[in-house]
Coordinates of C-alpha atoms (C1' of nucleotides) in Angstrom, one line a residue:
Chain V
M24 CA 31.1 -17.3 -35.4
G25 CA 28.2 -15.1 -35.0
N26 CA 27.6 -16.8 -31.7
I27 CA 30.8 -15.0 -30.0
K28 CA 29.4 -12.7 -27.4
T29 CA 31.9 -9.6 -27.8
N30 CA 33.1 -7.7 -24.7
K31 CA 30.9 -4.7 -25.6
D32 CA 27.3 -7.1 -25.0
R33 CA 28.9 -8.8 -22.4
I34 CA 29.0 -5.3 -20.5
F35 CA 25.6 -4.9 -21.8
K36 CA 24.0 -7.6 -20.4
T37 CA 25.5 -7.1 -16.9
A38 CA 24.5 -3.4 -16.5
I39 CA 20.8 -5.1 -16.7
S40 CA 21.0 -7.2 -14.1
L41 CA 22.2 -4.6 -12.0
F42 CA 21.0 -1.5 -13.0
S43 CA 17.4 -4.0 -12.6
A44 CA 18.7 -4.8 -9.2
K45 CA 20.0 -2.3 -7.6
G46 CA 18.2 0.8 -9.7
F47 CA 20.7 3.2 -12.5
R48 CA 21.8 5.3 -9.3
G49 CA 22.6 2.6 -7.1
T50 CA 25.2 0.4 -9.7
S51 CA 28.2 2.8 -10.1
I52 CA 30.0 1.8 -12.9
R53 CA 32.6 0.2 -10.7
D54 CA 29.6 -2.4 -10.2
I55 CA 29.7 -3.0 -13.1
A56 CA 33.0 -3.6 -13.9
N57 CA 34.1 -5.4 -11.4
A58 CA 31.3 -7.8 -11.6
M59 CA 32.7 -9.2 -15.1
N60 CA 36.4 -8.1 -14.4
I61 CA 37.4 -5.8 -16.7
S62 CA 38.1 -1.4 -16.4
I63 CA 36.0 0.3 -15.9
S64 CA 37.6 2.2 -19.2
N65 CA 36.0 -0.2 -20.8
I66 CA 33.2 0.9 -21.0
Y67 CA 33.3 4.2 -21.4
H68 CA 34.7 3.6 -24.6
H69 CA 31.7 1.4 -26.2
F70 CA 28.6 3.4 -24.3
G71 CA 30.4 7.6 -23.5
N72 CA 29.4 7.2 -20.2
K73 CA 27.0 5.8 -18.1
E74 CA 23.4 7.7 -19.2
G75 CA 24.5 6.6 -22.5
L76 CA 25.1 2.4 -21.1
L77 CA 21.2 3.6 -20.0
V78 CA 20.0 4.8 -23.0
A79 CA 21.0 2.0 -24.6
I80 CA 19.7 -0.3 -22.8
L81 CA 16.5 1.6 -23.2
E82 CA 16.6 1.0 -26.8
H83 CA 17.4 -1.7 -27.0
S84 CA 15.0 -3.2 -25.1
S85 CA 12.2 -0.7 -26.4
E86 CA 12.5 -1.9 -29.4
R87 CA 11.7 -5.2 -29.3
L88 CA 8.3 -4.2 -27.4
V89 CA 7.3 -1.2 -29.6
K90 CA 7.9 -3.6 -32.4
K91 CA 5.8 -6.7 -31.0
L92 CA 3.3 -3.9 -30.2
K93 CA 3.1 -2.2 -33.7
E94 CA 2.8 -5.9 -35.6
V95 CA -0.6 -6.6 -33.4
S96 CA -2.0 -3.0 -33.7
E97 CA -1.7 -3.5 -37.8
L98 CA -3.5 -7.2 -37.5
D99 CA -6.2 -6.7 -39.5
V100 CA -9.0 -8.0 -36.7
P101 CA -12.6 -6.9 -34.7
P102 CA -11.1 -4.5 -32.4
K103 CA -11.8 -6.2 -29.3
E104 CA -10.0 -9.0 -30.5
K105 CA -7.0 -6.6 -31.3
F106 CA -7.5 -5.2 -27.8
K107 CA -7.0 -8.5 -26.3
K108 CA -3.6 -9.8 -28.3
L109 CA -2.2 -6.1 -27.6
V110 CA -2.4 -6.5 -23.9
E111 CA -1.2 -10.3 -23.9
T112 CA 1.7 -9.6 -25.9
H113 CA 2.4 -6.9 -23.6
I114 CA 1.8 -8.5 -20.5
R115 CA 4.2 -11.4 -21.9
L116 CA 6.8 -9.3 -23.0
A117 CA 7.0 -7.7 -19.8
G118 CA 7.2 -10.8 -18.0
T119 CA 9.5 -12.7 -19.8
F120 CA 12.4 -9.2 -20.0
T121 CA 12.0 -8.1 -16.5
E122 CA 15.1 -6.8 -16.1
E123 CA 15.0 -4.5 -18.9
T124 CA 11.3 -3.8 -18.2
K125 CA 11.9 -2.9 -15.2
I126 CA 15.1 -0.1 -16.1
F127 CA 12.6 1.3 -18.1
F128 CA 10.0 2.1 -15.5
L129 CA 11.5 1.9 -11.9
D130 CA 14.3 4.5 -12.3
E131 CA 11.5 7.2 -14.0
E132 CA 12.8 10.6 -13.6
H133 CA 16.2 11.1 -12.7
L134 CA 18.0 11.2 -15.6
S135 CA 19.2 14.3 -17.4
E136 CA 18.3 15.2 -20.7
E137 CA 18.8 12.5 -23.4
G138 CA 17.6 10.2 -21.4
E139 CA 14.2 11.8 -20.1
K140 CA 13.5 12.4 -23.7
I141 CA 14.8 9.0 -24.4
N142 CA 12.1 7.6 -22.2
R143 CA 9.4 9.7 -22.3
N144 CA 9.3 8.5 -25.9
I145 CA 9.2 5.4 -25.6
Q146 CA 6.1 5.1 -23.4
R147 CA 4.2 7.6 -26.0
Q148 CA 4.5 5.1 -28.7
I149 CA 3.4 2.7 -26.8
Y150 CA 0.6 4.6 -25.6
G151 CA -0.5 5.5 -28.5
F152 CA -0.7 2.0 -29.4
Y153 CA -3.8 1.4 -26.8
Q154 CA -5.3 5.0 -27.4
N155 CA -5.8 3.9 -31.2
V156 CA -7.9 0.7 -29.9
L157 CA -9.2 2.2 -27.1
Q158 CA -10.3 4.8 -28.7
E159 CA -12.1 2.3 -31.8
L160 CA -13.4 0.4 -29.0
D161 CA -15.2 3.5 -27.4
E162 CA -16.2 5.0 -30.8
T163 CA -17.8 1.6 -32.0
G164 CA -20.2 0.9 -28.5
L165 CA -18.2 -2.3 -27.3
I166 CA -16.6 0.6 -24.0
R167 CA -17.6 3.1 -22.7
C168 CA -15.6 5.2 -20.6
R169 CA -15.0 8.9 -19.8
S170 CA -11.1 8.9 -20.4
I171 CA -9.7 6.4 -22.6
K172 CA -5.7 8.1 -21.0
V173 CA -7.3 6.8 -17.4
L174 CA -7.8 3.7 -19.2
A175 CA -5.2 2.9 -20.2
F176 CA -2.8 4.1 -17.6
N177 CA -4.9 1.0 -15.4
I178 CA -4.0 -1.0 -17.9
F179 CA -0.1 -0.1 -17.8
G180 CA -0.6 -0.5 -13.7
V181 CA -1.3 -3.9 -14.0
I182 CA 1.5 -4.7 -16.6
N183 CA 4.0 -3.2 -15.1
W184 CA 3.1 -3.5 -10.9
Q185 CA 3.9 -7.8 -12.0
L186 CA 7.7 -5.8 -12.5
R187 CA 7.3 -5.9 -8.4
W188 CA 6.5 -8.8 -6.9
Y189 CA 6.2 -11.6 -9.9
R190 CA 9.3 -13.9 -9.4
P191 CA 10.4 -17.3 -11.3
E192 CA 10.2 -19.7 -8.6
G193 CA 6.6 -18.8 -7.2
P194 CA 3.6 -21.1 -7.4
L195 CA 2.1 -20.3 -11.1
S196 CA 3.3 -19.5 -13.8
L197 CA 4.3 -17.3 -15.9
D198 CA 1.3 -18.6 -18.1
E199 CA -0.8 -18.7 -14.8
I200 CA 0.0 -15.3 -14.3
I201 CA -0.8 -13.6 -17.2
D202 CA -4.4 -15.4 -17.4
E203 CA -5.1 -13.8 -14.0
M204 CA -4.0 -10.1 -15.3
L205 CA -5.2 -10.4 -18.9
S206 CA -9.3 -11.2 -17.5
F207 CA -8.6 -8.6 -15.0
I208 CA -8.0 -6.6 -18.0
M209 CA -10.8 -7.6 -20.0
N210 CA -13.3 -7.5 -17.4
G211 CA -12.2 -4.1 -15.8
V212 CA -12.6 -2.7 -19.7
F213 CA -15.4 -4.2 -20.6
G214 CA -17.1 -4.9 -17.6
T215 CA -20.6 -5.0 -17.2
T216 CA -21.3 -3.1 -20.8
G217 CA -19.2 -5.3 -22.5
Q218 CA -21.4 -9.0 -24.1
N219 CA -20.1 -12.1 -22.7
Q220 CA -19.2 -13.3 -26.4
K221 CA -16.5 -16.0 -25.7
Chain R
M20 CA 0.2 27.6 19.6
G21 CA 0.3 23.6 18.8
N22 CA 0.5 25.1 15.3
I23 CA 3.8 26.3 15.4
K24 CA 5.8 24.7 13.4
T25 CA 8.7 23.2 14.9
N26 CA 12.4 22.9 12.3
K27 CA 11.6 19.0 12.7
D28 CA 8.7 19.5 11.4
R29 CA 9.9 21.6 8.4
I30 CA 12.8 19.2 7.5
F31 CA 10.1 16.5 7.6
K32 CA 8.0 18.0 4.8
T33 CA 10.8 19.3 3.0
A34 CA 12.0 15.9 2.7
I35 CA 8.9 14.8 2.1
S36 CA 8.6 16.7 -1.4
L37 CA 12.5 15.9 -1.8
F38 CA 12.0 12.4 -1.7
S39 CA 9.4 12.7 -3.9
A40 CA 10.6 14.2 -6.2
K41 CA 14.1 13.0 -6.8
G42 CA 13.9 10.2 -4.9
F43 CA 15.5 9.2 -2.1
R44 CA 19.0 8.5 -3.7
G45 CA 19.1 11.9 -5.5
T46 CA 18.3 14.0 -2.7
S47 CA 21.3 14.8 -0.7
I48 CA 20.8 15.6 3.4
R49 CA 22.6 19.0 1.8
D50 CA 19.8 19.7 -0.7
I51 CA 17.3 19.2 2.0
A52 CA 18.7 21.9 4.5
N53 CA 19.8 24.1 1.3
A54 CA 15.9 24.1 0.5
M55 CA 15.0 26.1 3.8
N56 CA 19.1 27.7 4.7
I57 CA 20.3 25.8 7.8
S58 CA 22.3 23.6 8.4
I59 CA 22.6 20.0 7.9
S60 CA 23.4 19.2 11.5
N61 CA 20.2 20.0 12.1
I62 CA 18.8 17.2 10.1
Y63 CA 21.6 14.5 12.1
H64 CA 20.2 16.1 15.4
H65 CA 16.8 15.1 14.6
F66 CA 16.3 12.3 12.5
G67 CA 19.7 10.2 13.4
N68 CA 21.2 10.1 10.0
K69 CA 19.3 10.2 6.2
E70 CA 17.9 6.6 6.4
G71 CA 16.5 7.8 10.3
L72 CA 14.6 10.2 8.1
L73 CA 13.3 8.3 5.4
V74 CA 11.8 5.5 8.1
A75 CA 10.2 8.9 9.6
I76 CA 8.8 9.5 6.8
L77 CA 8.2 5.8 5.6
E78 CA 6.3 5.5 9.4
H79 CA 4.5 8.1 9.0
S80 CA 2.6 8.1 6.1
S81 CA 1.8 3.8 6.3
E82 CA 0.1 4.9 10.2
R83 CA -2.4 6.9 7.9
L84 CA -3.0 4.7 5.9
V85 CA -3.2 1.3 7.7
K86 CA -5.2 3.2 10.5
K87 CA -7.6 4.3 7.5
L88 CA -7.6 1.0 5.6
K89 CA -8.3 -0.6 9.4
E90 CA -11.1 1.4 10.2
V91 CA -12.5 0.3 6.9
S92 CA -12.6 -3.3 7.6
E93 CA -13.9 -3.5 10.8
L94 CA -17.3 -2.0 9.1
D95 CA -19.9 -4.4 9.3
V96 CA -21.2 -4.3 5.9
P97 CA -21.7 -6.5 3.0
P98 CA -18.4 -7.9 1.3
K99 CA -18.9 -6.7 -1.6
E100 CA -19.2 -2.7 -0.1
K101 CA -16.5 -3.5 2.6
F102 CA -14.4 -4.3 -1.0
K103 CA -15.1 -1.3 -2.3
K104 CA -15.5 1.0 0.1
L105 CA -11.7 -0.1 1.1
V106 CA -10.0 0.6 -2.3
E107 CA -12.0 3.9 -2.7
T108 CA -10.5 4.3 1.0
H109 CA -7.0 3.5 -0.6
I110 CA -7.4 5.2 -4.6
R111 CA -8.1 8.0 -1.9
L112 CA -5.2 8.1 0.3
A113 CA -2.8 8.0 -2.5
G114 CA -3.9 10.1 -4.4
T115 CA -4.5 12.8 -1.9
F116 CA -1.0 12.6 -0.2
T117 CA 0.7 11.6 -2.8
E118 CA 4.3 12.6 -2.4
E119 CA 4.7 10.5 1.1
T120 CA 2.7 7.7 -1.2
K121 CA 5.6 7.8 -4.2
I122 CA 8.0 7.5 -1.4
F123 CA 7.2 4.0 0.0
F124 CA 6.7 2.9 -3.0
L125 CA 9.1 4.6 -5.9
D126 CA 12.5 4.2 -3.4
E127 CA 11.6 -0.1 -2.7
E128 CA 14.7 -2.1 -2.6
H129 CA 17.7 -0.2 -2.5
L130 CA 17.5 0.7 1.2
S131 CA 19.3 -1.2 3.5
E132 CA 18.0 -3.4 6.3
E133 CA 15.9 -1.0 9.0
G134 CA 14.2 0.3 6.1
E135 CA 13.3 -2.3 4.3
K136 CA 11.9 -4.2 7.6
I137 CA 9.2 -1.6 7.8
N138 CA 8.7 -1.5 4.5
R139 CA 7.9 -5.0 4.1
N140 CA 5.7 -4.8 7.4
I141 CA 3.7 -1.8 5.7
Q142 CA 3.1 -3.6 2.3
R143 CA 2.5 -7.4 4.7
Q144 CA -0.9 -4.8 6.7
I145 CA -2.1 -3.5 3.3
Y146 CA -2.1 -6.5 2.2
G147 CA -3.3 -8.3 4.5
F148 CA -6.8 -5.9 4.8
Y149 CA -7.3 -7.3 0.9
Q150 CA -6.7 -10.6 1.3
N151 CA -9.1 -10.8 4.1
V152 CA -12.4 -9.6 1.9
L153 CA -11.0 -10.8 -1.3
Q154 CA -11.5 -14.4 0.6
E155 CA -14.3 -13.8 1.8
L156 CA -15.7 -12.7 -1.4
D157 CA -14.2 -15.6 -2.8
E158 CA -15.7 -18.1 -0.4
T159 CA -19.0 -16.7 -0.4
G160 CA -18.9 -17.8 -4.4
L161 CA -19.1 -13.7 -5.0
I162 CA -16.5 -13.9 -7.0
R163 CA -14.1 -16.8 -8.6
C164 CA -10.4 -16.4 -9.2
R165 CA -7.2 -18.5 -9.1
S166 CA -5.4 -16.3 -6.7
I167 CA -6.0 -13.7 -4.7
K168 CA -2.1 -12.8 -4.2
V169 CA -2.4 -11.6 -8.4
L170 CA -5.6 -10.3 -7.7
A171 CA -4.7 -8.0 -4.8
F172 CA -1.3 -7.0 -6.9
N173 CA -3.8 -6.2 -10.1
I174 CA -5.1 -3.8 -7.6
F175 CA -2.1 -2.2 -6.3
G176 CA -0.7 -1.7 -10.0
V177 CA -4.2 0.2 -11.0
I178 CA -3.8 2.3 -7.4
N179 CA -0.4 3.3 -7.0
W180 CA 0.5 3.4 -10.9
Q181 CA -1.8 6.9 -10.8
L182 CA 1.1 8.2 -8.5
R183 CA 3.4 8.3 -12.0
W184 CA 0.9 10.0 -14.5
Y185 CA -1.8 12.2 -11.8
R186 CA -0.8 15.9 -11.7
P187 CA -3.9 17.9 -10.2
E188 CA -3.4 21.1 -12.8
G189 CA -4.6 18.0 -14.9
P190 CA -8.3 18.3 -16.8
L191 CA -10.4 15.8 -14.8
S192 CA -10.3 16.4 -11.0
L193 CA -9.4 13.8 -8.4
D194 CA -12.9 12.7 -7.9
E195 CA -13.5 11.6 -11.3
I196 CA -10.7 9.6 -11.8
I197 CA -11.0 7.4 -8.8
D198 CA -14.4 6.3 -10.4
E199 CA -13.0 5.9 -13.4
M200 CA -10.2 3.4 -11.4
L201 CA -13.1 2.4 -9.0
S202 CA -15.3 1.3 -11.9
F203 CA -12.0 -0.9 -13.6
I204 CA -11.6 -2.4 -10.8
M205 CA -14.9 -2.7 -9.1
N206 CA -15.3 -4.6 -13.0
G207 CA -12.1 -6.4 -12.7
V208 CA -12.6 -8.3 -9.7
F209 CA -16.4 -9.3 -10.1
G210 CA -16.3 -9.8 -14.0
T211 CA -18.6 -11.6 -15.6
T212 CA -19.4 -13.2 -12.4
G213 CA -20.5 -11.0 -10.5
Q214 CA -24.1 -9.5 -11.2
N215 CA -25.3 -6.4 -12.1
Q216 CA -26.6 -5.6 -8.6
K217 CA -26.8 -1.5 -8.2
Chain S
dT13 C1' 56.1 -5.5 -42.5
dC14 C1' 55.2 -1.5 -41.3
dA15 C1' 50.5 1.5 -40.1
dT16 C1' 46.8 2.0 -38.6
dA17 C1' 42.2 1.9 -35.7
dT18 C1' 40.5 -1.1 -32.1
dA19 C1' 40.2 -2.7 -27.3
dT20 C1' 41.7 -2.3 -22.8
dC21 C1' 44.5 -1.0 -18.8
dG22 C1' 45.9 1.8 -14.8
dA23 C1' 45.9 5.7 -12.1
dA24 C1' 44.8 10.1 -11.6
dC25 C1' 40.8 14.3 -11.3
dG26 C1' 37.5 17.0 -9.4
dT27 C1' 33.3 16.8 -6.8
dT28 C1' 29.5 15.0 -4.3
dC29 C1' 28.3 12.0 -0.6
dG30 C1' 27.2 10.8 4.5
dA31 C1' 28.5 11.1 8.8
dT32 C1' 31.4 13.5 12.6
dC33 C1' 33.9 17.0 15.3
dT34 C1' 33.9 20.9 18.2
dA35 C1' 31.7 26.1 18.4
dT36 C1' 28.3 28.8 19.3
dT37 C1' 23.5 30.6 20.3
dG38 C1' 19.5 30.8 23.2
dC39 C1' 16.3 29.0 25.9
dT40 C1' 14.8 27.3 30.8
dG41 C1' 14.8 26.4 35.5
dT42 C1' 16.4 28.1 39.8
Chain H
dA8 C1' 22.9 35.4 36.8
dC9 C1' 23.9 31.7 35.9
dA10 C1' 24.4 26.9 35.0
dG11 C1' 22.1 23.6 32.3
dC12 C1' 20.5 21.4 27.7
dA13 C1' 19.3 21.6 23.1
dA14 C1' 19.5 23.4 19.3
dT15 C1' 22.2 25.4 15.5
dA16 C1' 26.2 26.6 12.7
dG17 C1' 30.5 25.6 10.0
dA18 C1' 35.0 22.7 9.3
dT19 C1' 36.6 18.4 8.1
dC20 C1' 37.2 14.3 7.2
dG21 C1' 37.0 9.0 4.5
dA22 C1' 35.2 6.8 0.7
dA23 C1' 32.7 7.0 -3.1
dC24 C1' 31.3 8.6 -7.4
dG25 C1' 31.9 9.6 -12.6
dT26 C1' 34.9 11.1 -16.1
dT27 C1' 39.5 12.1 -18.1
dC28 C1' 44.3 10.2 -19.7
dG29 C1' 48.0 8.7 -21.5
dA30 C1' 50.0 4.0 -22.3
dT31 C1' 49.8 -0.5 -24.0
dA32 C1' 47.7 -4.6 -25.8
dT33 C1' 45.1 -6.8 -29.8
dA34 C1' 43.8 -7.0 -34.7
dT35 C1' 43.0 -5.2 -39.3
dG36 C1' 44.7 -3.9 -44.1
dA37 C1' 47.4 -2.2 -47.3

DNA sequence: TCATATATCGAACGTTCGATCTATTGCTGT
DNA sequence: ACAGCAATAGATCGAACGTTCGATATATGA
């Protein structure tokens, strides 16, 4: 036992697939229930309401991402290396858990109260990790930028945009893609200011 | 005359605002009609149905973007300069016509048949401009990349992500932001391979 | 064995949606 | 003045939505 999937788990997984494929608004409670041949009341019993289900997904997937980024943030390594590791971890997680990541960035806005609040909180946490290391890089003169915020958003753009086009069956492996994205970001951030250190 | 706004125009404008603010699915025909105190019949008369209204918006805003990018593409200038101009034009248009641009990239998928087809076609056209110039840069050795596609998508990510966070009332002007984004992209693309040419 | 908590179900509710239908208005050319 | 047509309004439709409810089935604990 322990490997047994409860119905709550299965609802969770199904919802992730459907929300990410058709959007939160585009997926009805009935869609989820029908996809696993149960009654919709089950979902209400386990998650309260539709938004409760979404919030559960958001919290679950963000927890993992935040935990990993925090681990990297606390590494005792030079800032440039830490930054690189941060981006790589971020890209890899976003590329691995495509569906979950899609949900919590594709459906922005459009949710009420709690959903928005939680979403904002997650984003703020993630931004915090980048802000810290970018500030350190800026203060030590390793980068020169007018706005850390814009810089961070540019990075987020590259990372999150992959969710739009990445397909596992594509010609490039995930690792190759990560390589490409990572070097693009590293160049973008350090540019001609950065040294040619390996 | 000529400056007179027809009702059709006003419906168009109102729809752009609402679609971009609350999403296509999140905006009902009634929302649009109520926002301008007319009956929903007007909308059906002028645009056929809800998706017809969306398609009209997509075509209108993409037409402007494609036209501008094409103009730049046909300039007789060195590839690197052309690329820079292409990106700058793209960023500026996306940042200027925020609402329209939002619509045709936020609500991807989720539309049926014609909407999807048109959307795909627009994206393909835009990608084509980048593919051409990136290929030229690659062949002349000015850049070295494994995948032009990934490179282009990274650029799109940076450009389109601004729609998520850019607010005109923010501390930085649009021109400053464009500067930041542009140099990030230029560094990202040419990186340490590029020369330090001014 | 009985009591209680949890899980699941089917039916129904009220609302909102996109769409349609039927009138009525207002302009335009003759 | 009037026919004709586009523009607009209002009422209405069936379908789908999220949600609630009472009933039933299953598991747990005393």
